[in-house]
Structures are given as structure tokens and as C-alpha cells.
Coordinates of C-alpha atoms and ligand atoms in Angstrom, one line a residue:
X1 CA 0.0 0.0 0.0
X2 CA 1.5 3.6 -1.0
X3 CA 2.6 6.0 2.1
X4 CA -0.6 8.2 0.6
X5 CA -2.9 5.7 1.1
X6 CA -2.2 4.6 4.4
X7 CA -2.1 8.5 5.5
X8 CA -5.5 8.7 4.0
X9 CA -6.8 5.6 6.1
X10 CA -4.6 7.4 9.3
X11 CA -6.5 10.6 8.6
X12 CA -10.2 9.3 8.1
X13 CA -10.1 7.8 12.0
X14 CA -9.3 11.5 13.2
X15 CA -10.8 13.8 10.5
X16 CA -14.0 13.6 8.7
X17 CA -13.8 12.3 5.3
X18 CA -9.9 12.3 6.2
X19 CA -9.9 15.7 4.9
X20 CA -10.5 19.5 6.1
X21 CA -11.7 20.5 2.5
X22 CA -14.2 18.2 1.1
X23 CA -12.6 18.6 -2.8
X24 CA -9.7 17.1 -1.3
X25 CA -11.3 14.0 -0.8
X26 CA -11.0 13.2 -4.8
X27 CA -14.4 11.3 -4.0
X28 CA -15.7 12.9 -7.4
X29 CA -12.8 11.1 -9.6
X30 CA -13.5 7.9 -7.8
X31 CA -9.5 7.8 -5.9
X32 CA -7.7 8.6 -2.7
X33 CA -6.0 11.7 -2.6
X34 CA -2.2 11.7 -2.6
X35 CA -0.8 13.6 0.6
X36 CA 1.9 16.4 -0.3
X37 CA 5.5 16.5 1.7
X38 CA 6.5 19.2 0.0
X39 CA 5.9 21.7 -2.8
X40 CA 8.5 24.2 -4.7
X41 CA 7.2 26.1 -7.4
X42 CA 5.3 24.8 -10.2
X43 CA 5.8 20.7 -8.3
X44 CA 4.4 18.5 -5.9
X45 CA 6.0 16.1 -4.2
X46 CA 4.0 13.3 -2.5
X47 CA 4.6 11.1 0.3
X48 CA 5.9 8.4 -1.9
X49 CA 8.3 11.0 -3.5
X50 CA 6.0 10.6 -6.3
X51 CA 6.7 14.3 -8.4
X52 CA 3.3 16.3 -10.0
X53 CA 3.6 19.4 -12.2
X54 CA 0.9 21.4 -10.2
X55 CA -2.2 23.2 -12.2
X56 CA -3.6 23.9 -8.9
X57 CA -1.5 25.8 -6.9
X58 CA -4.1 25.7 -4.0
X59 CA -7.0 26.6 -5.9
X60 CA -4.9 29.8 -7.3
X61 CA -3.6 31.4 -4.4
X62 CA 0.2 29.9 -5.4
X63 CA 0.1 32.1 -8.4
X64 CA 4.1 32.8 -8.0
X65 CA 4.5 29.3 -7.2
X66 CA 5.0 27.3 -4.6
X67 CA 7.9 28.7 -1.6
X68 CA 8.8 31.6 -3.5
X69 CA 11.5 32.8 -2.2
X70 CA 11.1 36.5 -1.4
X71 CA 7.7 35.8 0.3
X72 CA 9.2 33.5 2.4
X73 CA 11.7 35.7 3.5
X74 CA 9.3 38.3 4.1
X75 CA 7.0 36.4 6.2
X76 CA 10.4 35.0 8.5
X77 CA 11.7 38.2 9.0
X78 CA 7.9 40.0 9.9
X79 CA 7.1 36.9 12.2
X80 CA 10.5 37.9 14.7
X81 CA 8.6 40.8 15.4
X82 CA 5.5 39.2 16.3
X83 CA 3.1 36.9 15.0
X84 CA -0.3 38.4 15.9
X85 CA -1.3 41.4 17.6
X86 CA -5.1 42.1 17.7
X87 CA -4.4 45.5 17.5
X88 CA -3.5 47.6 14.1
X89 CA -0.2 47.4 12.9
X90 CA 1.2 49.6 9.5
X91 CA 1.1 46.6 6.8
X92 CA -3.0 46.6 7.5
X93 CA -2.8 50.2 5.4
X94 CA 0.2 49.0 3.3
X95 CA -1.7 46.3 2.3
X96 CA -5.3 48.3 2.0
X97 CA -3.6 51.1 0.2
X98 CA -2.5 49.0 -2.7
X99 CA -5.7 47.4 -3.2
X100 CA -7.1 50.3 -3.7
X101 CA -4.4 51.4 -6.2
X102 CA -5.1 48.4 -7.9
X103 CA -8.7 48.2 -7.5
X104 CA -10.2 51.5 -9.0
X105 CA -13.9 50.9 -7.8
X106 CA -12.7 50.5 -4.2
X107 CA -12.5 53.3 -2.1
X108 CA -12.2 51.5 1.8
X109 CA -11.6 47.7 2.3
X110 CA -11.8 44.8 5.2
X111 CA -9.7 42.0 6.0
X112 CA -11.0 39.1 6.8
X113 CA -9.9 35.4 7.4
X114 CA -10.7 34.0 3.7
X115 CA -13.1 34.3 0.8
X116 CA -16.3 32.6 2.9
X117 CA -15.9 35.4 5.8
X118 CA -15.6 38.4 2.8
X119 CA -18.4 37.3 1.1
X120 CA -20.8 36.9 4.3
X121 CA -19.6 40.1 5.1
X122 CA -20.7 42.1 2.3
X123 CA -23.7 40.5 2.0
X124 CA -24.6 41.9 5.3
X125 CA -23.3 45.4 4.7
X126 CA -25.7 45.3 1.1
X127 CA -28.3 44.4 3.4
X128 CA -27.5 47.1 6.0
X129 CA -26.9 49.6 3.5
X130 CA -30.3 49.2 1.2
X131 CA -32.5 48.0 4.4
X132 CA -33.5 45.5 2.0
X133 CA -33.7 41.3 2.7
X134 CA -33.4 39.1 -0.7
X135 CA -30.3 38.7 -2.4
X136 CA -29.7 37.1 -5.8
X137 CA -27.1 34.7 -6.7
X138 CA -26.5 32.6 -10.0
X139 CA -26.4 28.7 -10.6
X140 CA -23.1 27.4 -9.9
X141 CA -21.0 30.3 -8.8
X142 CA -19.9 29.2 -5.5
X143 CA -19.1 32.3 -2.8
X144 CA -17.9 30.2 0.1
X145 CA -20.4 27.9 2.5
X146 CA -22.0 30.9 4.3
X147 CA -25.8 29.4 5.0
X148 CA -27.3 32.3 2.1
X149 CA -25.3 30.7 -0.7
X150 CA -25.7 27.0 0.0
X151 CA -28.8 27.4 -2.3
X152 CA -30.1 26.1 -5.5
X153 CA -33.0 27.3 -7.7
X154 CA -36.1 25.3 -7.0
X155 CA -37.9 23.0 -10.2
X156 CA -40.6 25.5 -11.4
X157 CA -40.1 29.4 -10.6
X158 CA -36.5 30.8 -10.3
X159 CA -38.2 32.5 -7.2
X160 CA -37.9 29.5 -5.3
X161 CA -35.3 28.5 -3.4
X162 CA -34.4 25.3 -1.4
X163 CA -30.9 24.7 0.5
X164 CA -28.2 23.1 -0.5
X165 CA -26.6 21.7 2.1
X166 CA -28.5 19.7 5.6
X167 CA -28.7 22.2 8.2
X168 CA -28.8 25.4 5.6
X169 CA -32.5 26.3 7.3
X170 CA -35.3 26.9 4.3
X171 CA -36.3 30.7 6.2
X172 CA -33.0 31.5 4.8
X173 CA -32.7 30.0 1.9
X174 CA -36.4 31.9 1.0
X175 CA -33.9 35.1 0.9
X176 CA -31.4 33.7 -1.6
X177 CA -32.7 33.5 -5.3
X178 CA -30.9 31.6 -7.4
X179 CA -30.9 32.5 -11.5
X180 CA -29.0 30.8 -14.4
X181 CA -25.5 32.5 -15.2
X182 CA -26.3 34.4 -18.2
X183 CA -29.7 34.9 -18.4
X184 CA -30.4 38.7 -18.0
X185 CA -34.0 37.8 -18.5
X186 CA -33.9 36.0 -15.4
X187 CA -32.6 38.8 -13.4
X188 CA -35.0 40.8 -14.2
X189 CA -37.9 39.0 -13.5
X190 CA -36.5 38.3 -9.8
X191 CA -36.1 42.3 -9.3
X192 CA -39.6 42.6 -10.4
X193 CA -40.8 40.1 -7.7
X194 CA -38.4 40.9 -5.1
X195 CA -36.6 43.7 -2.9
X196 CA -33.0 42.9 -3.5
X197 CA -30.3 44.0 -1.6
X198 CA -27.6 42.7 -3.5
X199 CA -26.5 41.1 -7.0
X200 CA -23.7 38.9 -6.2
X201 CA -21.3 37.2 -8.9
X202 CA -18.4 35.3 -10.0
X203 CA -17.7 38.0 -13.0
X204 CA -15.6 35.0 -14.4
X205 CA -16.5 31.5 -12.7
X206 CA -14.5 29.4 -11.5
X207 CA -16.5 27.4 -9.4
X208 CA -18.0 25.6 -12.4
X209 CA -14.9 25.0 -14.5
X210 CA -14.4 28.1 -16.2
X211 CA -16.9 30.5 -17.7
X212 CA -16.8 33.8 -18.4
X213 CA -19.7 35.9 -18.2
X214 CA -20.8 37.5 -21.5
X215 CA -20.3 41.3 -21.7
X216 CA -23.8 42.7 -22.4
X217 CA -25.2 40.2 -19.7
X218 CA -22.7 42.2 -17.0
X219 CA -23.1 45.5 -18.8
X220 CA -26.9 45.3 -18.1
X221 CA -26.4 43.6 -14.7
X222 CA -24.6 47.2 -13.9
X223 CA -27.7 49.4 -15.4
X224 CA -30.4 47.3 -13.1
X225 CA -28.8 47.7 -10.0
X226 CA -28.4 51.0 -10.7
X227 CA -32.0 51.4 -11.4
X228 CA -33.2 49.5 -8.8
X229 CA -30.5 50.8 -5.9
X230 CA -29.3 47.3 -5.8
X231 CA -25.9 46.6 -4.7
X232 CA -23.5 45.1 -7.4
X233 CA -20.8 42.5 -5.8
X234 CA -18.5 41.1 -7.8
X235 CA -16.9 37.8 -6.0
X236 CA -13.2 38.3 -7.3
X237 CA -12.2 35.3 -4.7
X238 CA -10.3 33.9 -7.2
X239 CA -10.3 36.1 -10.5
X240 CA -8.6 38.9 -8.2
X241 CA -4.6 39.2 -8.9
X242 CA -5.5 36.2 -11.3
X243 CA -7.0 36.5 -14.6
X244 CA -5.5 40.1 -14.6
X245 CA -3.9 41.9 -11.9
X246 CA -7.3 44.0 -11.3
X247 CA -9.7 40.9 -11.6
X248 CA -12.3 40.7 -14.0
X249 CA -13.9 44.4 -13.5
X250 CA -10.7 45.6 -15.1
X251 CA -11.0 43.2 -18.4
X252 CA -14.6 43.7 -18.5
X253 CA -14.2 47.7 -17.5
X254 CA -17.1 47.4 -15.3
X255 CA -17.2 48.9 -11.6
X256 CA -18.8 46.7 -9.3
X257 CA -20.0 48.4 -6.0
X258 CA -18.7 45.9 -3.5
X259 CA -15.6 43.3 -4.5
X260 CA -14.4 40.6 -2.4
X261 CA -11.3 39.2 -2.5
X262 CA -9.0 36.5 -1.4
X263 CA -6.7 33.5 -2.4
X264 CA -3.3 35.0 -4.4
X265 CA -4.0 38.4 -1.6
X266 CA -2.9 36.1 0.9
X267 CA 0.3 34.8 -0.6
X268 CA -0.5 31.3 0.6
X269 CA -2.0 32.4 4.4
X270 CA -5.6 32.4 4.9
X271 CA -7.3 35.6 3.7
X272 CA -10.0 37.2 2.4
X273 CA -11.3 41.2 1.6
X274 CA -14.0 43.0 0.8
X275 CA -14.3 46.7 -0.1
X276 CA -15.7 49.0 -2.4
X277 CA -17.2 52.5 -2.2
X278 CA -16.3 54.6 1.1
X279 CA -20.4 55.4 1.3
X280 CA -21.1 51.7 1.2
X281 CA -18.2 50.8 3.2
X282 CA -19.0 53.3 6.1
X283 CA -21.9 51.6 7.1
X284 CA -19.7 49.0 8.8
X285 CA -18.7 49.1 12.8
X286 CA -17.6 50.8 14.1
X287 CA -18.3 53.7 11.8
X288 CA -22.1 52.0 11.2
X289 CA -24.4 49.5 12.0
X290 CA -23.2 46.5 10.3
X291 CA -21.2 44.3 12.9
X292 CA -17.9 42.5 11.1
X293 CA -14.9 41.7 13.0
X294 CA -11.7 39.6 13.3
X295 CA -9.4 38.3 15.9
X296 CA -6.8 37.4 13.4
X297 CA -7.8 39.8 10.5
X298 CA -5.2 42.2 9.5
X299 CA -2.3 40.3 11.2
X300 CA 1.0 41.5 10.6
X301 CA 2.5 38.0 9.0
X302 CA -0.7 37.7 6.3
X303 CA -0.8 41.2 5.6
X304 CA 3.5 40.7 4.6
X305 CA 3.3 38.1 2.9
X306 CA 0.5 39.5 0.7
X307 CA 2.2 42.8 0.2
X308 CA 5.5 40.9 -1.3
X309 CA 3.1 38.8 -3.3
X310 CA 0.9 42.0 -4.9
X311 CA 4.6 43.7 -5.8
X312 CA 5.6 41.2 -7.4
X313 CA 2.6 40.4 -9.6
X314 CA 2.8 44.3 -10.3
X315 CA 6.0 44.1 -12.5
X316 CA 5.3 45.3 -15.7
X317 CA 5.5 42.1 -17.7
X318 CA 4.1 39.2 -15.3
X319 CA 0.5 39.1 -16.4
X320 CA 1.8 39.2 -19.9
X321 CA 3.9 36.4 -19.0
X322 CA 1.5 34.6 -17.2
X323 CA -1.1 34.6 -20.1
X324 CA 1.0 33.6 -22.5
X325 CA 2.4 30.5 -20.8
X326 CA -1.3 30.0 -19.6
X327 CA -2.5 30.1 -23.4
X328 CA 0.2 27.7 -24.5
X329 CA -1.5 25.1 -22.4
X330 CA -4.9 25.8 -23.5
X331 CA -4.0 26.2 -27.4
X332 CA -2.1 23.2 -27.0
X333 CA -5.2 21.5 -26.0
X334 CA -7.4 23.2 -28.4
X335 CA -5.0 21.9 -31.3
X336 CA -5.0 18.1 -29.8
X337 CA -8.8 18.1 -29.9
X338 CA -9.2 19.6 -33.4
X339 CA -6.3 17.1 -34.7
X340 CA -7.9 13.9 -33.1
X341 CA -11.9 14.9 -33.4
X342 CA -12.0 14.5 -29.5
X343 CA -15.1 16.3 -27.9
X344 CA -12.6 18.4 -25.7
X345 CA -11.8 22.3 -25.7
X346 CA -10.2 24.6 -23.1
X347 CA -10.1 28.5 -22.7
X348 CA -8.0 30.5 -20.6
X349 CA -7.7 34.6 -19.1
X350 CA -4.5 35.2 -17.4
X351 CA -3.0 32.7 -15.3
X352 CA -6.9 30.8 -15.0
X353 CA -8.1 28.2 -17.2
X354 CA -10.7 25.2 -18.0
X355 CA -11.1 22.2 -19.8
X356 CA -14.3 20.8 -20.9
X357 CA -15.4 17.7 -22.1
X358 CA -18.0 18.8 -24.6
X359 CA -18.9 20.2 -28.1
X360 CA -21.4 23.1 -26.7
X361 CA -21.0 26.0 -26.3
X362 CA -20.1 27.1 -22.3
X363 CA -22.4 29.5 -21.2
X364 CA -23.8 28.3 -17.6
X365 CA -23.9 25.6 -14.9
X366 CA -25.9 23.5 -17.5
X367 CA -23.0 23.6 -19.7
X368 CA -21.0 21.7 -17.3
X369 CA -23.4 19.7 -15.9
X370 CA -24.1 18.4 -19.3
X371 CA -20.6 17.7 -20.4
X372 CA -19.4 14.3 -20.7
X373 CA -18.0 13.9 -16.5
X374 CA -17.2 10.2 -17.1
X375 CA -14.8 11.6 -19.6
X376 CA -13.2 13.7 -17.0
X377 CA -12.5 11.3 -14.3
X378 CA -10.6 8.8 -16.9
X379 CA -8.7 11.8 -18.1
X380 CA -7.6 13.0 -14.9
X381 CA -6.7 9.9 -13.0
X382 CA -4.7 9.5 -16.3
X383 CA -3.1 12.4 -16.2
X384 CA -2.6 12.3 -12.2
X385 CA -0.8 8.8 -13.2
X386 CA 1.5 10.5 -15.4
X387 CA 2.7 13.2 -12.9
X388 CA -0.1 15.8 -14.1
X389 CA -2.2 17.1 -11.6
X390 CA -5.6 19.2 -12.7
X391 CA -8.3 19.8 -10.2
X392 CA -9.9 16.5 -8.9
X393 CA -13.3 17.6 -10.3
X394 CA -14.9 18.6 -13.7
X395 CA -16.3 21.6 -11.6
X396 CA -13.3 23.4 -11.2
X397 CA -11.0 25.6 -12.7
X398 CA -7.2 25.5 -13.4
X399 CA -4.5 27.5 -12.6
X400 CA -0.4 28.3 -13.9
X401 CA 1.6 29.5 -11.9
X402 CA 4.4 32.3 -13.0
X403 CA 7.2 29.3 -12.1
X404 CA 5.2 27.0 -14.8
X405 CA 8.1 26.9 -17.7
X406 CA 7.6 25.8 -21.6
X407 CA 8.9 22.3 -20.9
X408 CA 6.3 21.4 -18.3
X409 CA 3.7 22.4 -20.6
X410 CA 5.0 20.6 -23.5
X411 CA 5.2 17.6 -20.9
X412 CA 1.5 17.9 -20.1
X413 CA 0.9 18.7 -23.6
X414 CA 2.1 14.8 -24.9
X415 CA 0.9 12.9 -21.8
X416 CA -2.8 14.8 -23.1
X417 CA -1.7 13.7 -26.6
X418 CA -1.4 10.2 -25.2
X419 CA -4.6 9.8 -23.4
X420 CA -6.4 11.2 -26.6
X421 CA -5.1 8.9 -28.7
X422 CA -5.9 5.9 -26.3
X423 CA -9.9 7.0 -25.8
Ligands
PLP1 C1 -12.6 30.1 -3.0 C2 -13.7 31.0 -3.2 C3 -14.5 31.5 -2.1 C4 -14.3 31.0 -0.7 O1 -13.1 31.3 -0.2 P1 -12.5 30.5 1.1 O2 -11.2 31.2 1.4 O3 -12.3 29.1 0.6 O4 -13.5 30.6 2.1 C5 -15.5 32.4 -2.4 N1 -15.7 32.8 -3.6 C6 -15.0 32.4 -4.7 C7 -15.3 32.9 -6.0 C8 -14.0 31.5 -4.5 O5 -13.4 31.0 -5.6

């Protein structure tokens, strides 16, 4: 039995599942996960030494890679001076400052623990702020497991909602309304039936592989909540520092009025944010009446290790960079499909990608859902054989990190070539 294996059977007596992260679990590709000793830029290492070429990089915060170097050292030589303080410290407005620099459309932000705790958050200061109850979400975009967004859209109307999740209780999943991705029509109808607080999105999912939202669809998405004084959140979780060093809203050139952010703002430590405009924002305590607070939010040691992450990420080239590399992959896909006739495609912004298994076109959570999954699993345990490791679901994006080099992707590039030509 491999060290991996064991660990796993070790870990399920003491953990639930054996893991603290359910997607971890690779229950969805029917396997055990491997456990990773170590990791060093764009690799994995395993327990039995076993070496990956990462296209995770944990769920995209890694974006520089794994260990870089000058984080590290900037995390070891903060944490001499103290670990945590519960009181503020100068790299909380280092690090607020820049996002803002970054981030046109926010004036004031809060730092949380991660993306679930920034999300929750401005859900309750949309509420606060528009003394309205109902917010609207969209299929498949996933904004952490706070009880509003474990939701689905009921059969029948879009205006009913049932929980997703045991324990998610149906008063509040009555609040949540739940529309396809894409469907402006949709939208509008709920806003005619409900008072919304909030429009919350992924403006680029990633929570359903990858798909992008189309441009009229957000453009109009912008008009109705000004119209109807509803608060615009864009969930930049992951598409912040990632598909383009100001998220989505700066590829799309859309101004959301809240953003939350987290993963690559952390540099690897737990984070998450949430800002936007300082007349929204200054309805939270203990300048307002929307509670929100943090024992460990805004410690010195995240707060470093993000700052040395955003500056480097700033240089003038990496994005550049970091697409190009990204699109090799994906082209390089793209080309294998068309070559062989395989029902596979892939498409890519910045250093985020997806691969589906289908011949439609990808346009919501029905895209995925429809997509040939059996497919998937064979492809990834192959590739996960070979050394490749892609995200243990058909549900999730990809990432490429900044260490990712031409040879790693040609690598992937033949082992996909391979599988292809054996399906
Ligand atoms: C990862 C993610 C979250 C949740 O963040 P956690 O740090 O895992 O709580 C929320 N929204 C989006 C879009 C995400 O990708």
C-alpha cells in the first residue's frame, strides 16, 4: 500500500472524510487523494516522492509558485517581530492602500480570514446599507459555505429557493434566489418580484470550470442595480490578482459596488477582503451599524506576505507572462482536440483556465453539468498517473503559476496527446 494511502486511512479515524476540505477527498474522480511532503514552485511532491507538475497551486492562491523565495523571507523576517497582535499594525494600510491602487472601484476595504468570511460580510453590509432582505445569486458560482449561498433554484419558478446543504434552514434559503449564469431575463424577472439587496457574482466563474460571463449580460447587470438601488458585488475570490492583476472588472471595464477578494491576496496564508465604495463601506462598525470583526484579521504576518506577493505580480510584464504561458496550455489543448476529433476544448484569461469535455457552447452551470464527466474522471486519473495534476473535479478551474516553464507544458501537452489517442 502507498505511504498516501495509508495516510489517508490514518486521517479518516481523526478527521472527517480524512480531509478538512471536502474537494480534497478526490471522491468525485473515484480515488484517494495523494498527501503532499512538499511543494516548490510549479511541483508537488507526494509522500511516496512521487513528483506532480501542479495546475492547482491551491486553488490559485500559489500564483508565483509554490515557496517563492522572497515571500518567504518576508513572512520570516515580519514573524521575529510578532506573530499576531489584535491591535492595528502599518502593513494593514500597506496592504489596503494598494488594493485600492489596484482596484479602481474600491475606495475603503476589510480584511478578513478567507473568501467565505468576505463574502458573508458584504452580503450583510448590502443588506445594512439598502435595508432590503433578498439577495440574488446565479447557478453554480460558489461564494464560500456561508448558509445564504448554500442554495439552488427550486424546479418550477427561479423564485424559489431550497438549501443546498443539511442544516442550511429553508427561512433562509427563501432570501437567496438563485438564476442561471447568463440569463439577463432571469434577473430581471426576480427584481420585479423581489426587494433585492444585493447582485452577487463570480464575474468570471471558476467554481464551475471556467466560464466567463458575457459582456452585455454584465453591462446590463450594472444598469439594473443602478436602477433599482441594488448593490453590485462582484466575488473576485479567485479572479482577483489572477485572470489580470485588477480581476475581472478591469477586463470587463465594469465597476462593481462591493468586490471581495482573497486567495493570491494572501500569498499562501488564509485571507480574504471585501471593499468598495467609502459610502457603502462606512456603514460597517464601528463607523455604522453593520457588525464584522476579526481576531486574526489584519495580522502582521498575512498582511507581509500578501504585500510581497501583490509587488511582485505588479512588474510590468508578469500578467503578460502569465497569459502567455497559460494560453500555450490551452492552445495546445485546443490543437490536440481539433487534430484527433475528440469532444474536448479549453479556454484560458491570465494565469486561470478550463477544460471541458463537450462540443457546446459554455455559457452556464448547464453547460458543465451536461458535459461528458465520465470523460473527465478517466482523463484525470490518467493524467494524475502521469505526474499531471488538474483539479480533482470537472467543476473546477485550473491554474499556472508564474514558475510554470515551456517544458512542463509541452510535458502535459504529450501525456494529453497520449490519453487522446488511447480514448
Ligand atoms: C474560494 C472562493 C470563495 C471562498 O473562499 P475560502 O477562502 O475558501 O472561504 C469564495 N468565492 C469564490 C469565487 C471562491 O473562488
Amino acid at each position: 500500500m502507498s505511504n498516501s494511502k495509508k495516510l489517508f486511512l490514518e486521517a479518516k479515524k481523526y478527521i472527517p472524510g480524512g480531509v478538512n476540505s471536502p474537494v480534497r477527498s478526490f471522491q468525485s474522480v473515484n480515488g484517494h487523494p495523494f498527501f503532499v511532503k512538499k511543494a516548490k514552485d510549479q511541483y508537488l511532491y507526494d509522500e511516496d516522492n512521487k513528483k506532480y507538475i501542479d495546475y492547482i497551486g491551491s486553488w490559485g492562491a500559489q500564483i508565483l509558485g509554490h515557496a517563492n523565495r522572497d515571500v518567504v523571507n518576508e513572512i520570516s523576517k515580519t514573524i521575529k517581530n510578532g506573530i499576531t497582535f489584535g491591535a492595528p499594525c502599518k502593513n494593514e494600510i500597506l496592504l489596503a492602500k494598494k488594493i485600492t491602487k489596484i482596484y479602481p472601484s474600491i475606495d475603503k476595504v476589510r480584511m478578513v480570514n478567507s473568501g467565505t468570511e468576505a463574502t458573508m460580510s458584504a452580503i450583510r453590509l448590502a443588506r445594512g446599507y439598502t435595508k432590503k432582505n433578498k439577495i440574488l445569486k446565479f447557478d453554480g458560482c460558489y461564494h464560500g459555505h456561508g448558509d445564504s449561498f448554500l442554495i439552488k433554484a427550486g424546479s418550477g419558478s427561479s423564485t424559489f429557493s431550497v438549501p443546498n446543504s443539511h442544516g442550511v434552514t429553508t427561512s433562509i434559503a427563501k432570501d437567496t434566489i438563485s438564476v442561471p449564469f447568463n440569463d439577463i431575463e432571469k434577473v430581471k424577472q426576480a427584481i420585479k418580484r423581489n426587494k433585492l439587496a444585493c447582485i452577487i457574482i463570480e464575474p468570471i466563474a471558476g467554481n464551475m470550470n471556467f466560464i466567463r460571463s458575457n459582456i452585455n449580460f454584465l453591462k446590463q447587470l450594472r444598469m439594473l442595480c443602478n436602477e433599482n438601488k441594488i448593490v453590485l458585488i462582484f466575488d473576485e475570490v479567485m479572479t482577483g490578482f489572477r485572470v489580470a492583476l485588477g480581476g475581472a472588472q478591469s477586463i470587463y471595464k465594469i465597476k462593481p459596488d462591493l468586490t471581495t477578494l482573497g486567495k493570491v491576496l494572501g500569498g499562501g496564508l488564509p485571507i480574504g477582503a471585501f471593499g468598495g465604495k467609502s459610502k457603502i463601506m462606512n456603514h460597517i462598525s464601528p463607523l455604522g451599524e453593520v457588525y464584522q470583526a476579526g481576531t486574526l484579521s489584519g495580522n502582521p504576518i498575512t498582511m507581509a506576505a500578501g504585500l510581497k506577493t501583490l509587488s511582485l505580480i505588479s512588474e510590468k510584464t508578469y500578467f503578460k507572462k502569465l497569459t502567455k504561458i497559460t494560453k500555450y496550455l490551452t492552445d495546445g489543448i485546443n490543437i490536440i482536440a481539433r487534430e484527433n476529433k475528440v469532444n474536448m476544448s479549453a479556454d484560458s484569461e491570465g494565469g486561470m483556465f478550463g477544460i471541458f469535455f463537450t462540443n457546446q457552447k459554455i455559457k452556464d452551470y448547464n453547460s458543465i453539468s451536461r458535459s461528458n464527466i465520465k470523460k473527465f474522471i478517466g482523463f484525470f486519473n490518467y493524467m494524475l498517473a502521469n505526474g499531471i495534476y488538474f483539479a480533482p473535479s470537472a467543476y473546477e478551474a485550473g491554474f499556472v503559476s508564474s514558475r510554470h516553464l515551456k517544458k512542463d507544458i509541452d510535458t502535459t501537452l504529450k501525456v494529453i496527446q497520449k490519453w487522446v489517442k488511447n480514448n
